[in-house]
Amino acid sequence: MTDNKIIQKYIQELTDLNIDKASGIAPHQPILLLSIIELIEQGKVSENKINPSAELYETFIRYWSIITDREPNLAMPFFHLKKKGFWHHQANPEFEKALQVTTQIKTVTRLREIIAYGYFNDDLFDILKQPESRELIRQSLIEKYFADRKQEIAELIIEEYKIGEYSQKILEQVRNAFSAGEKFIPFKTNKSVRKAAFRRAIMSIYDYTCVVCRLHIMTLDNVSVTEAAHIIPFSVSGNDDVRNGISLCHLHHWTFDKGLISLNNDYTVIVSDLLVERGPDPLLLKSLIGSHILLPRKHEEYPAQEAMEYHREKVFNK
Ligand SMILES: [Zn+2]
C-alpha cells in the first residue's frame, strides 16, 4: 500500500471508535490518542512503546479538562483500545498470563502493574512520527469527535507547544554556567505556560519524587503529590534555570519556602532551630538533619551552589 492509502485506512479506523455521546459516555479513547500524539510531537515518545506514565496522564488530564467535566480515567481507554486491532499491549514479566485473562482495568496503578507499555501497529506509528500525516490524523480526530471544541483544542495545542519548547530550553540551559544574579527565562510567555514548563522539566529530572523525603505518591489515577519548587524564589530571581529548582512534596515545599529547612553545600538537609514541632520521631523535620537529598542522574543538573547559598542566607530561619 502507498503511504497515502495507509493514512486513509487508519483515519477510517481511528474515526470509528466506540464513543457514545448521546448516553454521555466520555470520549476516552480519542482523548488518549490526542495525548499520545502530543507526546510524540514533543519528542517525549520516540519509540513505539507508550508507557502509562505520569507524563502521559498529565497530558491526558489537560485535554480531558477542556472537553468534559467528568472524572477522568486513563486506564480504561489504555486497556480497551486494544479491541481496535491497531493498538497492543506488552505485559510486564510474570504478568503475561494475567494480561490474557484480564477483561478490564480500572486504575492506572493496576495498569502499570500488568502492562509495561502499549504500542501501535508499526505502520501506524511510522505515520504518527511524520509531522504532516500526524497532523492529518490529529485533525481528523478533532473533526470527528470534538468539532464543538475545535477552538479550545487548537489553543491547548499551541499552549502545549509553548510548554514543551520552554521546558526544553530550561533543560538545555545547563550547558551554560549558572548565574544566580542573572534572571533566566528563555522567552516571555504567560504564567501558566511558564509554571507548567518548569514543573515538566523538574519532574523529568526527579521523576515525581520529593528530594527530601523520597516520597513518590501517586493517586490511583497517577496524580502526583510532588511540586516543582524554586530554590531562589521566582519572585526574587525570575530564574527558571532547572538548577534553581527541586522536586518537593507538599509538606516539604511549604517548609522549604517558610525557611524551616534548607540545603547545605554538600546537598544535605539542615533544619531550623526556630521551630516547634511535636509528633512521632520519624515524622519530625529534625529527623531529616544531615540526610542527603535525592540528586539528578546528570551532574550538570544538580541544584546550583549559588542558589542553595541564597536560600540558606536569605530564606532559612537561622
Ligand atoms: Zn517530602
PDB file of N, CA and C in Angstrom, residues 281-317:
ATOM      1  N   ASP A 281       8.665  10.626  66.320  1.00  0.00           N
ATOM      2  CA  ASP A 281      10.036  10.978  65.939  1.00  0.00           C
ATOM      3  C   ASP A 281      10.339  10.889  64.438  1.00  0.00           C
ATOM      4  N   PRO A 282      10.021   9.773  63.786  1.00  0.00           N
ATOM      5  CA  PRO A 282      10.432   9.652  62.376  1.00  0.00           C
ATOM      6  C   PRO A 282       9.774  10.693  61.470  1.00  0.00           C
ATOM      7  N   LEU A 283       8.681  11.293  61.945  1.00  0.00           N
ATOM      8  CA  LEU A 283       7.986  12.263  61.093  1.00  0.00           C
ATOM      9  C   LEU A 283       8.435  13.701  61.355  1.00  0.00           C
ATOM     10  N   LEU A 284       9.243  13.899  62.393  1.00  0.00           N
ATOM     11  CA  LEU A 284       9.666  15.255  62.719  1.00  0.00           C
ATOM     12  C   LEU A 284      10.651  15.774  61.666  1.00  0.00           C
ATOM     13  N   LEU A 285      10.600  17.089  61.432  1.00  0.00           N
ATOM     14  CA  LEU A 285      11.564  17.688  60.498  1.00  0.00           C
ATOM     15  C   LEU A 285      12.989  17.462  60.990  1.00  0.00           C
ATOM     16  N   LYS A 286      13.158  17.485  62.320  1.00  0.00           N
ATOM     17  CA  LYS A 286      14.507  17.325  62.883  1.00  0.00           C
ATOM     18  C   LYS A 286      15.142  15.981  62.485  1.00  0.00           C
ATOM     19  N   SER A 287      14.292  15.011  62.214  1.00  0.00           N
ATOM     20  CA  SER A 287      14.834  13.700  61.835  1.00  0.00           C
ATOM     21  C   SER A 287      15.523  13.758  60.470  1.00  0.00           C
ATOM     22  N   LEU A 288      15.321  14.857  59.743  1.00  0.00           N
ATOM     23  CA  LEU A 288      15.924  14.979  58.408  1.00  0.00           C
ATOM     24  C   LEU A 288      17.336  15.552  58.454  1.00  0.00           C
ATOM     25  N   ILE A 289      17.733  16.078  59.612  1.00  0.00           N
ATOM     26  CA  ILE A 289      19.039  16.764  59.704  1.00  0.00           C
ATOM     27  C   ILE A 289      20.156  15.852  59.185  1.00  0.00           C
ATOM     28  N   GLY A 290      20.910  16.375  58.246  1.00  0.00           N
ATOM     29  CA  GLY A 290      22.074  15.639  57.737  1.00  0.00           C
ATOM     30  C   GLY A 290      21.754  14.612  56.665  1.00  0.00           C
ATOM     31  N   SER A 291      20.468  14.425  56.369  1.00  0.00           N
ATOM     32  CA  SER A 291      20.174  13.410  55.344  1.00  0.00           C
ATOM     33  C   SER A 291      20.472  13.973  53.947  1.00  0.00           C
ATOM     34  N   HIS A 292      20.884  13.097  53.062  1.00  0.00           N
ATOM     35  CA  HIS A 292      21.228  13.524  51.704  1.00  0.00           C
ATOM     36  C   HIS A 292      19.974  13.616  50.847  1.00  0.00           C
ATOM     37  N   ILE A 293      19.896  14.660  50.052  1.00  0.00           N
ATOM     38  CA  ILE A 293      18.740  14.757  49.165  1.00  0.00           C
ATOM     39  C   ILE A 293      18.955  13.885  47.926  1.00  0.00           C
ATOM     40  N   LEU A 294      17.847  13.578  47.288  1.00  0.00           N
ATOM     41  CA  LEU A 294      17.914  12.843  46.018  1.00  0.00           C
ATOM     42  C   LEU A 294      18.514  13.774  44.963  1.00  0.00           C
ATOM     43  N   LEU A 295      19.507  13.300  44.257  1.00  0.00           N
ATOM     44  CA  LEU A 295      20.148  14.139  43.238  1.00  0.00           C
ATOM     45  C   LEU A 295      19.848  13.629  41.831  1.00  0.00           C
ATOM     46  N   PRO A 296      19.914  14.521  40.851  1.00  0.00           N
ATOM     47  CA  PRO A 296      19.665  14.106  39.463  1.00  0.00           C
ATOM     48  C   PRO A 296      20.702  13.087  38.994  1.00  0.00           C
ATOM     49  N   ARG A 297      20.350  12.345  37.957  1.00  0.00           N
ATOM     50  CA  ARG A 297      21.316  11.393  37.385  1.00  0.00           C
ATOM     51  C   ARG A 297      22.480  12.145  36.754  1.00  0.00           C
ATOM     52  N   LYS A 298      22.164  13.274  36.102  1.00  0.00           N
ATOM     53  CA  LYS A 298      23.225  14.024  35.419  1.00  0.00           C
ATOM     54  C   LYS A 298      23.781  15.090  36.353  1.00  0.00           C
ATOM     55  N   HIS A 299      25.102  15.089  36.462  1.00  0.00           N
ATOM     56  CA  HIS A 299      25.738  16.026  37.385  1.00  0.00           C
ATOM     57  C   HIS A 299      25.423  17.481  37.039  1.00  0.00           C
ATOM     58  N   GLU A 300      25.349  17.770  35.737  1.00  0.00           N
ATOM     59  CA  GLU A 300      25.127  19.175  35.357  1.00  0.00           C
ATOM     60  C   GLU A 300      23.744  19.697  35.761  1.00  0.00           C
ATOM     61  N   GLU A 301      22.857  18.795  36.162  1.00  0.00           N
ATOM     62  CA  GLU A 301      21.517  19.238  36.567  1.00  0.00           C
ATOM     63  C   GLU A 301      21.386  19.399  38.085  1.00  0.00           C
ATOM     64  N   TYR A 302      22.453  19.180  38.804  1.00  0.00           N
ATOM     65  CA  TYR A 302      22.418  19.319  40.270  1.00  0.00           C
ATOM     66  C   TYR A 302      21.970  20.727  40.657  1.00  0.00           C
ATOM     67  N   PRO A 303      21.299  20.864  41.813  1.00  0.00           N
ATOM     68  CA  PRO A 303      20.951  22.208  42.287  1.00  0.00           C
ATOM     69  C   PRO A 303      22.218  23.064  42.393  1.00  0.00           C
ATOM     70  N   ALA A 304      22.103  24.319  41.967  1.00  0.00           N
ATOM     71  CA  ALA A 304      23.288  25.193  41.926  1.00  0.00           C
ATOM     72  C   ALA A 304      23.705  25.609  43.332  1.00  0.00           C
ATOM     73  N   GLN A 305      25.014  25.607  43.554  1.00  0.00           N
ATOM     74  CA  GLN A 305      25.547  26.043  44.855  1.00  0.00           C
ATOM     75  C   GLN A 305      25.088  27.455  45.197  1.00  0.00           C
ATOM     76  N   GLU A 306      25.140  28.344  44.201  1.00  0.00           N
ATOM     77  CA  GLU A 306      24.752  29.740  44.465  1.00  0.00           C
ATOM     78  C   GLU A 306      23.292  29.846  44.907  1.00  0.00           C
ATOM     79  N   ALA A 307      22.453  29.004  44.324  1.00  0.00           N
ATOM     80  CA  ALA A 307      21.029  29.050  44.665  1.00  0.00           C
ATOM     81  C   ALA A 307      20.823  28.544  46.092  1.00  0.00           C
ATOM     82  N   MET A 308      21.497  27.449  46.427  1.00  0.00           N
ATOM     83  CA  MET A 308      21.347  26.896  47.781  1.00  0.00           C
ATOM     84  C   MET A 308      21.898  27.881  48.814  1.00  0.00           C
ATOM     85  N   GLU A 309      22.985  28.555  48.433  1.00  0.00           N
ATOM     86  CA  GLU A 309      23.580  29.532  49.349  1.00  0.00           C
ATOM     87  C   GLU A 309      22.609  30.686  49.606  1.00  0.00           C
ATOM     88  N   TYR A 310      21.979  31.131  48.539  1.00  0.00           N
ATOM     89  CA  TYR A 310      20.985  32.204  48.702  1.00  0.00           C
ATOM     90  C   TYR A 310      19.894  31.741  49.659  1.00  0.00           C
ATOM     91  N   HIS A 311      19.407  30.523  49.466  1.00  0.00           N
ATOM     92  CA  HIS A 311      18.323  30.026  50.310  1.00  0.00           C
ATOM     93  C   HIS A 311      18.755  29.963  51.777  1.00  0.00           C
ATOM     94  N   ARG A 312      19.964  29.511  52.007  1.00  0.00           N
ATOM     95  CA  ARG A 312      20.471  29.441  53.403  1.00  0.00           C
ATOM     96  C   ARG A 312      20.582  30.825  54.027  1.00  0.00           C
ATOM     97  N   GLU A 313      21.027  31.787  53.204  1.00  0.00           N
ATOM     98  CA  GLU A 313      21.272  33.131  53.747  1.00  0.00           C
ATOM     99  C   GLU A 313      19.999  33.959  53.882  1.00  0.00           C
ATOM    100  N   LYS A 314      19.119  33.834  52.889  1.00  0.00           N
ATOM    101  CA  LYS A 314      18.003  34.789  52.823  1.00  0.00           C
ATOM    102  C   LYS A 314      16.641  34.205  53.188  1.00  0.00           C
ATOM    103  N   VAL A 315      16.481  32.903  53.053  1.00  0.00           N
ATOM    104  CA  VAL A 315      15.163  32.328  53.310  1.00  0.00           C
ATOM    105  C   VAL A 315      15.155  31.526  54.613  1.00  0.00           C
ATOM    106  N   PHE A 316      16.212  30.833  54.848  1.00  0.00           N
ATOM    107  CA  PHE A 316      16.304  29.938  56.012  1.00  0.00           C
ATOM    108  C   PHE A 316      16.265  30.709  57.327  1.00  0.00           C
ATOM    109  N   ASN A 317      15.510  30.218  58.296  1.00  0.00           N
ATOM    110  CA  ASN A 317      15.446  30.834  59.630  1.00  0.00           C
ATOM    111  C   ASN A 317      16.560  30.292  60.495  1.00  0.00           C
TER     112      ASN A 317
END
